[in-house]
Amino acid sequence: MRRSLQVVVLLAAIATVAVGVGAFALMTDSSGDATGPSTTEPPSVDGDASVEQFESDAAFAEYVRASQRDSGGFFGGGRVTFQGGEEVAVETADAATNSQRAGGSDGGGSDARISDTNVQVQGVAEPDRLQTGQSTLYYADGRYWGGGYVREDGYGRTRIIDANDPAAPELVGGIDDSGQLLLVNDTLVVLSNERVTGYDISDRETPEQVWSVGLNAHIQTARMTEGRLVLVLQQGVTLDDPCPVEPFTDRPGTACTEVYHPGQGADASVTYTVVSMDPHTGDEHDRVTFLGTYQHSATYVTNDSVYLTYTQRTPYAETYQAYLQGSDLLYEQAHDRLDELATYELTRNARMTELSALVQDWLARQPADEREQLREELQSGYGEYVDERKRDLLRSGIVRIDRDGDSLSVAETGEVPGRPLNQWALDEHEGTLRIATTVDPHGATSVNDVYTLDGSLEIQGSALNMGETEQIYSVRFEGDTAYVVTFRQIDPFYTLDLSDPANPEIQGELKLPGFSRYLHPLSDDRILGIGEEDGQVKATVFDVSDPQNPTVAESRILDARWSAVAQTHHAFLYDQRHDVFFLPTERGGYVFDTELNEQTFVRTDSPATRAAYVGDYLYVFSNDGLTVVDEETWEPVSELPFDRVETEEPSEPVEEPAGPEPRPADEPVWPVEPVDAEWPAGPPGADATR
């Protein structure tokens, strides 16, 4: 199905293939193409603004081989492990769009009310291990830790729980399958490593498998919107047999002549296929396939569109060579050698080896008592060089795929400097796309920006230079306002006015210890932040009634070292009727009111994972079972144990770092040490007790 494509700016850029959490990119590399005279300007990520389809299978194979030869990128084909947590739901909502802020399925307060999954956009369902429908809850157990999910074939079970009597729920059925769940009418879709499967649950006691499709690909993102299942599938490229691209094991593939790619050479290591499906039958409506690389920034889904972003980073070797060529510290012979290197077809690592040897040779020729000073001058000069050019050296492309009924089409593309953290860094509001990015090419001083883009994805305005030396840890867009948290050693909390998209304005800034990983609106003038301080879970309520002077209304450090909210917003529950929120930890779940007064602590034998409310009862889930708490008295009223699934789980949940990217392989530790942004706090350490 060869489609026509409107102008698509998948920039043919030079980029590093850095494998990060939830990674995806459509990037390019010309490190092996430097055949002309060198200049003192590094190659910018700006390039050819065209995307095209391959003329033949041979052209596809040669494109991939050339990319592998030049970049040494990630190859291998086959599936990648299903990624749960943050990016499988792979994180902006107006004041009324978040289902939990509105009070769940029945915000009016009837006894039939039941909470929904905490999602980003109203009407766009996100997969999670817990789904609710009327008086029934579906909970997938399995080998879980943190927000992540790992499943082995044939492992795990999905429990079906009757909550007609909210105080005494009962197990009424189950499915010998487990994974991330999506629910639409009487169909439950289970997404796992191996397959996507649809079950008819109209009879809860005897659910029936209706359809199933095997996967050769990793599910990078899944959503349910307007009764349609949308998947973004990521698959490695196999050079021995690249055509057709087959993300499913038992369905026709995509011909290589139908795959889109940047007009210039790219780091082509994986394909990305966006698929629209009927969740009730498994029938496929349409698909669009791109050729790209493993590094991905964020995916944001609305009712009508899928936004895919991809990070383009100029390789360190190319930037460093351009800097050396313009340096007046080096002697003439060194410049002659640099000009010679520019004519060689080298991989990035080989080029960096040559440059490092050149600099070491230059230093060895200098008087011994001057070498350290010259080394420092060279390094500081490089920092100034990349700082002046950083918004050209690191950019993110944006592709908008529109959905019209069952059809998918590439509609618009654009680009912004920097890289978004995750789905919460993007938001569409009244025809304007807003995106928050961290600009931190290696060697530069990091800064953080917010950009507004029109319907054609052209930049309208920007608010620049928040949190110098820091990086974004959380973002929340609320109507005409944005809240941004950056962090390195302290936590600056920013408020921004986006009411005029052409002139975004930073209004206020508040500095405090620790950081917030997730932001949630409690009211028009209060924002809750969940994060960490000194290795302990921290909750902060920000008073934003005066946007130019945000303050801390309440703050509390918990007796816990981990919360699933750090990995996925699905673990967070807000109950508007009782004005409380639930926060799972490694020993159980806290319930706080919006003044951070503790209402109760629900102890669990294994880490608390999720919570839901049914009527005036709070359901707290762990892999061991379900505890029911009366929200009027905050006393436990019943327990529903689960049959234990045999598994070897870590004693503490393992937290995967999120945000900063690993240093690319072509970066040396000498002679120039790039400035890495700090990583978020790692896995919990010593045992924590309440």
PDB file of C-alpha atoms in Angstrom, residues 23-230:
ATOM      1  CA  ALA A  23      14.407   4.720  23.093  1.00  0.00           C
ATOM      2  CA  PHE A  24      13.300   5.557  19.504  1.00  0.00           C
ATOM      3  CA  ALA A  25      14.732   7.771  16.777  1.00  0.00           C
ATOM      4  CA  LEU A  26      14.881   8.430  13.076  1.00  0.00           C
ATOM      5  CA  MET A  27      18.425   9.763  12.873  1.00  0.00           C
ATOM      6  CA  THR A  28      21.298  10.064  10.431  1.00  0.00           C
ATOM      7  CA  ASP A  29      25.080   9.984  10.502  1.00  0.00           C
ATOM      8  CA  SER A  30      27.525  11.360   7.986  1.00  0.00           C
ATOM      9  CA  SER A  31      30.672  10.669   9.984  1.00  0.00           C
ATOM     10  CA  GLY A  32      31.969   8.506   7.217  1.00  0.00           C
ATOM     11  CA  ASP A  33      31.100  10.949   4.463  1.00  0.00           C
ATOM     12  CA  ALA A  34      33.552  13.740   5.211  1.00  0.00           C
ATOM     13  CA  THR A  35      35.306  13.891   1.880  1.00  0.00           C
ATOM     14  CA  GLY A  36      35.576  17.641   1.380  1.00  0.00           C
ATOM     15  CA  PRO A  37      37.594  20.348   3.110  1.00  0.00           C
ATOM     16  CA  SER A  38      36.975  20.696   6.810  1.00  0.00           C
ATOM     17  CA  THR A  39      35.450  23.733   8.434  1.00  0.00           C
ATOM     18  CA  THR A  40      35.475  25.049  11.973  1.00  0.00           C
ATOM     19  CA  GLU A  41      31.708  24.619  12.252  1.00  0.00           C
ATOM     20  CA  PRO A  42      30.479  21.157  13.315  1.00  0.00           C
ATOM     21  CA  PRO A  43      27.793  19.540  11.181  1.00  0.00           C
ATOM     22  CA  SER A  44      24.424  20.781  12.369  1.00  0.00           C
ATOM     23  CA  VAL A  45      21.506  18.396  12.686  1.00  0.00           C
ATOM     24  CA  ASP A  46      19.687  20.492  10.106  1.00  0.00           C
ATOM     25  CA  GLY A  47      19.588  18.747   6.733  1.00  0.00           C
ATOM     26  CA  ASP A  48      17.435  17.425   3.949  1.00  0.00           C
ATOM     27  CA  ALA A  49      13.754  17.992   4.747  1.00  0.00           C
ATOM     28  CA  SER A  50      12.437  15.085   2.729  1.00  0.00           C
ATOM     29  CA  VAL A  51      11.271  11.556   3.340  1.00  0.00           C
ATOM     30  CA  GLU A  52      10.834   8.999   0.645  1.00  0.00           C
ATOM     31  CA  GLN A  53      10.095   5.345   0.052  1.00  0.00           C
ATOM     32  CA  PHE A  54      12.601   2.811  -1.224  1.00  0.00           C
ATOM     33  CA  GLU A  55      12.586   2.019  -4.918  1.00  0.00           C
ATOM     34  CA  SER A  56      13.448  -1.645  -4.354  1.00  0.00           C
ATOM     35  CA  ASP A  57      14.356  -4.255  -1.760  1.00  0.00           C
ATOM     36  CA  ALA A  58      17.977  -3.903  -2.847  1.00  0.00           C
ATOM     37  CA  ALA A  59      17.879  -0.156  -2.163  1.00  0.00           C
ATOM     38  CA  PHE A  60      16.534  -0.862   1.344  1.00  0.00           C
ATOM     39  CA  ALA A  61      19.315  -3.366   2.055  1.00  0.00           C
ATOM     40  CA  GLU A  62      22.057  -1.073   0.743  1.00  0.00           C
ATOM     41  CA  TYR A  63      20.736   1.852   2.797  1.00  0.00           C
ATOM     42  CA  VAL A  64      20.936  -0.260   5.964  1.00  0.00           C
ATOM     43  CA  ARG A  65      24.380  -1.656   5.102  1.00  0.00           C
ATOM     44  CA  ALA A  66      25.758   1.835   4.496  1.00  0.00           C
ATOM     45  CA  SER A  67      24.394   2.955   7.841  1.00  0.00           C
ATOM     46  CA  GLN A  68      25.912  -0.015   9.642  1.00  0.00           C
ATOM     47  CA  ARG A  69      29.250   0.540   7.928  1.00  0.00           C
ATOM     48  CA  ASP A  70      29.373   4.204   8.927  1.00  0.00           C
ATOM     49  CA  SER A  71      27.885   4.188  12.386  1.00  0.00           C
ATOM     50  CA  GLY A  72      28.276   0.740  13.877  1.00  0.00           C
ATOM     51  CA  GLY A  73      24.735   1.129  15.215  1.00  0.00           C
ATOM     52  CA  PHE A  74      22.466  -1.408  16.915  1.00  0.00           C
ATOM     53  CA  PHE A  75      21.321  -4.285  14.723  1.00  0.00           C
ATOM     54  CA  GLY A  76      20.076  -7.764  15.317  1.00  0.00           C
ATOM     55  CA  GLY A  77      16.424  -8.042  14.313  1.00  0.00           C
ATOM     56  CA  GLY A  78      13.768  -9.873  16.256  1.00  0.00           C
ATOM     57  CA  ARG A  79      11.914  -8.798  19.337  1.00  0.00           C
ATOM     58  CA  VAL A  80      13.022  -6.548  22.148  1.00  0.00           C
ATOM     59  CA  THR A  81      11.741  -7.094  25.680  1.00  0.00           C
ATOM     60  CA  PHE A  82       8.350  -5.546  26.327  1.00  0.00           C
ATOM     61  CA  GLN A  83       8.875  -2.382  28.333  1.00  0.00           C
ATOM     62  CA  GLY A  84       6.317  -1.673  31.033  1.00  0.00           C
ATOM     63  CA  GLY A  85       5.848   1.323  33.253  1.00  0.00           C
ATOM     64  CA  GLU A  86       6.546   4.810  32.070  1.00  0.00           C
ATOM     65  CA  GLU A  87       6.894   4.412  28.338  1.00  0.00           C
ATOM     66  CA  VAL A  88       4.660   1.472  27.645  1.00  0.00           C
ATOM     67  CA  ALA A  89       1.919   3.775  28.510  1.00  0.00           C
ATOM     68  CA  VAL A  90       4.805   5.203  26.289  1.00  0.00           C
ATOM     69  CA  GLU A  91       3.241  10.618  29.998  1.00  0.00           C
ATOM     70  CA  THR A  92      -0.733  16.672  29.586  1.00  0.00           C
ATOM     71  CA  ALA A  93      -3.910  17.377  30.424  1.00  0.00           C
ATOM     72  CA  ASP A  94      -6.199  20.364  30.823  1.00  0.00           C
ATOM     73  CA  ALA A  95      -7.824  20.800  34.191  1.00  0.00           C
ATOM     74  CA  ALA A  96     -10.778  18.666  33.149  1.00  0.00           C
ATOM     75  CA  THR A  97      -9.106  15.992  31.050  1.00  0.00           C
ATOM     76  CA  ASN A  98      -7.512  13.792  33.696  1.00  0.00           C
ATOM     77  CA  SER A  99      -9.929  11.061  34.653  1.00  0.00           C
ATOM     78  CA  GLN A 100      -8.805  10.959  38.272  1.00  0.00           C
ATOM     79  CA  ARG A 101      -9.014  14.694  38.716  1.00  0.00           C
ATOM     80  CA  ALA A 102     -12.577  14.557  37.446  1.00  0.00           C
ATOM     81  CA  GLY A 103     -13.410  11.867  39.976  1.00  0.00           C
ATOM     82  CA  GLY A 104     -13.194   8.706  37.899  1.00  0.00           C
ATOM     83  CA  SER A 105     -16.026   6.892  36.215  1.00  0.00           C
ATOM     84  CA  ASP A 106     -18.641   8.647  38.276  1.00  0.00           C
ATOM     85  CA  GLY A 107     -17.307  11.928  39.586  1.00  0.00           C
ATOM     86  CA  GLY A 108     -20.805  12.893  40.699  1.00  0.00           C
ATOM     87  CA  GLY A 109     -20.338  10.749  43.793  1.00  0.00           C
ATOM     88  CA  SER A 110     -22.797   7.868  43.337  1.00  0.00           C
ATOM     89  CA  ASP A 111     -22.089   4.601  45.160  1.00  0.00           C
ATOM     90  CA  ALA A 112     -21.535   2.980  41.753  1.00  0.00           C
ATOM     91  CA  ARG A 113     -18.471   5.086  41.107  1.00  0.00           C
ATOM     92  CA  ILE A 114     -15.220   3.315  40.271  1.00  0.00           C
ATOM     93  CA  SER A 115     -11.864   4.878  39.430  1.00  0.00           C
ATOM     94  CA  ASP A 116     -10.281   4.842  35.999  1.00  0.00           C
ATOM     95  CA  THR A 117      -6.646   4.420  35.029  1.00  0.00           C
ATOM     96  CA  ASN A 118      -4.698   7.636  35.545  1.00  0.00           C
ATOM     97  CA  VAL A 119      -4.195   8.755  31.931  1.00  0.00           C
ATOM     98  CA  GLN A 120      -2.789  11.745  30.110  1.00  0.00           C
ATOM     99  CA  VAL A 121      -5.570  12.631  27.677  1.00  0.00           C
ATOM    100  CA  GLN A 122      -9.295  12.178  28.267  1.00  0.00           C
ATOM    101  CA  GLY A 123     -10.719   9.547  25.955  1.00  0.00           C
ATOM    102  CA  VAL A 124      -7.345   7.953  25.209  1.00  0.00           C
ATOM    103  CA  ALA A 125      -6.986   4.778  27.281  1.00  0.00           C
ATOM    104  CA  GLU A 126      -3.516   3.648  28.299  1.00  0.00           C
ATOM    105  CA  PRO A 127      -2.508   0.050  29.048  1.00  0.00           C
ATOM    106  CA  ASP A 128      -1.873  -0.898  32.642  1.00  0.00           C
ATOM    107  CA  ARG A 129      -1.873  -4.004  34.810  1.00  0.00           C
ATOM    108  CA  LEU A 130      -5.133  -2.801  36.431  1.00  0.00           C
ATOM    109  CA  GLN A 131      -8.277  -1.960  34.472  1.00  0.00           C
ATOM    110  CA  THR A 132     -11.768  -1.235  35.789  1.00  0.00           C
ATOM    111  CA  GLY A 133     -15.194  -1.535  34.231  1.00  0.00           C
ATOM    112  CA  GLN A 134     -18.512  -0.938  35.990  1.00  0.00           C
ATOM    113  CA  SER A 135     -18.375  -3.273  38.996  1.00  0.00           C
ATOM    114  CA  THR A 136     -15.507  -5.440  37.755  1.00  0.00           C
ATOM    115  CA  LEU A 137     -11.749  -5.067  38.096  1.00  0.00           C
ATOM    116  CA  TYR A 138      -9.074  -6.838  36.033  1.00  0.00           C
ATOM    117  CA  TYR A 139      -5.633  -7.209  37.598  1.00  0.00           C
ATOM    118  CA  ALA A 140      -2.647  -8.821  35.890  1.00  0.00           C
ATOM    119  CA  ASP A 141      -0.080 -10.359  38.175  1.00  0.00           C
ATOM    120  CA  GLY A 142       3.263 -11.667  37.071  1.00  0.00           C
ATOM    121  CA  ARG A 143       6.892 -10.814  37.540  1.00  0.00           C
ATOM    122  CA  TYR A 144       6.744  -7.122  38.282  1.00  0.00           C
ATOM    123  CA  TRP A 145       9.004  -4.696  40.008  1.00  0.00           C
ATOM    124  CA  GLY A 146       8.839  -0.929  40.025  1.00  0.00           C
ATOM    125  CA  GLY A 147       6.633   0.277  37.198  1.00  0.00           C
ATOM    126  CA  GLY A 148       8.185  -2.301  34.898  1.00  0.00           C
ATOM    127  CA  TYR A 149       6.837  -5.638  33.822  1.00  0.00           C
ATOM    128  CA  VAL A 150       8.677  -8.741  32.701  1.00  0.00           C
ATOM    129  CA  ARG A 151       6.803 -11.791  31.472  1.00  0.00           C
ATOM    130  CA  GLU A 152       8.042 -15.177  30.398  1.00  0.00           C
ATOM    131  CA  ASP A 153       5.994 -17.210  27.963  1.00  0.00           C
ATOM    132  CA  GLY A 154       3.155 -19.001  29.753  1.00  0.00           C
ATOM    133  CA  TYR A 155       3.758 -17.048  32.957  1.00  0.00           C
ATOM    134  CA  GLY A 156       1.278 -15.048  35.008  1.00  0.00           C
ATOM    135  CA  ARG A 157      -2.474 -14.685  35.366  1.00  0.00           C
ATOM    136  CA  THR A 158      -5.098 -11.960  35.047  1.00  0.00           C
ATOM    137  CA  ARG A 159      -7.599 -11.946  37.929  1.00  0.00           C
ATOM    138  CA  ILE A 160     -11.237 -10.984  37.396  1.00  0.00           C
ATOM    139  CA  ILE A 161     -12.738  -9.429  40.531  1.00  0.00           C
ATOM    140  CA  ASP A 162     -16.437  -8.812  41.218  1.00  0.00           C
ATOM    141  CA  ALA A 163     -17.000  -5.609  43.213  1.00  0.00           C
ATOM    142  CA  ASN A 164     -20.802  -5.549  43.351  1.00  0.00           C
ATOM    143  CA  ASP A 165     -20.366  -5.579  47.107  1.00  0.00           C
ATOM    144  CA  PRO A 166     -17.559  -3.002  47.360  1.00  0.00           C
ATOM    145  CA  ALA A 167     -16.714  -4.018  50.925  1.00  0.00           C
ATOM    146  CA  ALA A 168     -16.249  -7.689  50.035  1.00  0.00           C
ATOM    147  CA  PRO A 169     -14.942  -8.216  46.499  1.00  0.00           C
ATOM    148  CA  GLU A 170     -14.731 -11.746  45.120  1.00  0.00           C
ATOM    149  CA  LEU A 171     -12.632 -13.537  42.527  1.00  0.00           C
ATOM    150  CA  VAL A 172     -15.051 -14.705  39.849  1.00  0.00           C
ATOM    151  CA  GLY A 173     -12.731 -15.718  37.044  1.00  0.00           C
ATOM    152  CA  GLY A 174      -9.330 -15.472  35.499  1.00  0.00           C
ATOM    153  CA  ILE A 175      -7.260 -15.676  32.342  1.00  0.00           C
ATOM    154  CA  ASP A 176      -4.065 -17.691  32.100  1.00  0.00           C
ATOM    155  CA  ASP A 177      -2.349 -14.760  30.481  1.00  0.00           C
ATOM    156  CA  SER A 178      -0.750 -11.644  31.882  1.00  0.00           C
ATOM    157  CA  GLY A 179       0.607  -8.353  30.659  1.00  0.00           C
ATOM    158  CA  GLN A 180      -0.518  -4.790  30.186  1.00  0.00           C
ATOM    159  CA  LEU A 181      -4.301  -4.568  29.822  1.00  0.00           C
ATOM    160  CA  LEU A 182      -6.710  -2.480  27.767  1.00  0.00           C
ATOM    161  CA  LEU A 183     -10.479  -2.698  28.202  1.00  0.00           C
ATOM    162  CA  VAL A 184     -13.163  -1.723  25.689  1.00  0.00           C
ATOM    163  CA  ASN A 185     -16.760  -2.815  26.193  1.00  0.00           C
ATOM    164  CA  ASP A 186     -16.724  -6.615  26.613  1.00  0.00           C
ATOM    165  CA  THR A 187     -13.231  -7.092  25.207  1.00  0.00           C
ATOM    166  CA  LEU A 188     -10.053  -7.263  27.284  1.00  0.00           C
ATOM    167  CA  VAL A 189      -6.825  -6.908  25.311  1.00  0.00           C
ATOM    168  CA  VAL A 190      -3.677  -8.373  26.885  1.00  0.00           C
ATOM    169  CA  LEU A 191      -0.323  -7.101  25.596  1.00  0.00           C
ATOM    170  CA  SER A 192       2.693  -9.226  26.470  1.00  0.00           C
ATOM    171  CA  ASN A 193       6.186  -9.950  25.191  1.00  0.00           C
ATOM    172  CA  GLU A 194       5.018 -12.631  22.850  1.00  0.00           C
ATOM    173  CA  ARG A 195       1.531 -11.723  21.671  1.00  0.00           C
ATOM    174  CA  VAL A 196      -1.413  -9.340  21.630  1.00  0.00           C
ATOM    175  CA  THR A 197      -4.588 -11.216  22.548  1.00  0.00           C
ATOM    176  CA  GLY A 198      -8.263 -10.274  22.714  1.00  0.00           C
ATOM    177  CA  TYR A 199     -10.649 -11.950  25.173  1.00  0.00           C
ATOM    178  CA  ASP A 200     -14.446 -11.856  25.251  1.00  0.00           C
ATOM    179  CA  ILE A 201     -15.294 -11.115  28.901  1.00  0.00           C
ATOM    180  CA  SER A 202     -19.060 -10.761  28.545  1.00  0.00           C
ATOM    181  CA  ASP A 203     -19.246 -13.845  30.794  1.00  0.00           C
ATOM    182  CA  ARG A 204     -16.734 -12.955  33.485  1.00  0.00           C
ATOM    183  CA  GLU A 205     -16.607 -16.475  34.898  1.00  0.00           C
ATOM    184  CA  THR A 206     -15.647 -18.041  31.574  1.00  0.00           C
ATOM    185  CA  PRO A 207     -13.701 -15.513  29.470  1.00  0.00           C
ATOM    186  CA  GLU A 208     -12.999 -16.693  25.940  1.00  0.00           C
ATOM    187  CA  GLN A 209     -10.047 -15.956  23.685  1.00  0.00           C
ATOM    188  CA  VAL A 210     -11.339 -14.406  20.466  1.00  0.00           C
ATOM    189  CA  TRP A 211      -8.153 -13.519  18.631  1.00  0.00           C
ATOM    190  CA  SER A 212      -4.405 -13.490  19.051  1.00  0.00           C
ATOM    191  CA  VAL A 213      -1.493 -12.245  17.001  1.00  0.00           C
ATOM    192  CA  GLY A 214       2.157 -13.084  17.607  1.00  0.00           C
ATOM    193  CA  LEU A 215       4.860 -10.437  17.759  1.00  0.00           C
ATOM    194  CA  ASN A 216       8.286 -10.187  16.186  1.00  0.00           C
ATOM    195  CA  ALA A 217       8.498  -6.670  17.610  1.00  0.00           C
ATOM    196  CA  HIS A 218       8.608  -4.758  20.864  1.00  0.00           C
ATOM    197  CA  ILE A 219       5.457  -2.828  21.809  1.00  0.00           C
ATOM    198  CA  GLN A 220       6.839   0.669  22.193  1.00  0.00           C
ATOM    199  CA  THR A 221       3.422   2.254  22.812  1.00  0.00           C
ATOM    200  CA  ALA A 222      -0.214   1.188  22.906  1.00  0.00           C
ATOM    201  CA  ARG A 223      -3.430   3.193  23.208  1.00  0.00           C
ATOM    202  CA  MET A 224      -7.175   2.678  22.839  1.00  0.00           C
ATOM    203  CA  THR A 225      -9.094   5.588  21.364  1.00  0.00           C
ATOM    204  CA  GLU A 226     -12.590   5.737  19.907  1.00  0.00           C
ATOM    205  CA  GLY A 227     -12.815   1.972  19.941  1.00  0.00           C
ATOM    206  CA  ARG A 228      -9.579   1.449  18.014  1.00  0.00           C
ATOM    207  CA  LEU A 229      -6.379  -0.128  19.230  1.00  0.00           C
ATOM    208  CA  VAL A 230      -3.242   1.778  18.196  1.00  0.00           C
TER     209      VAL A 230
END
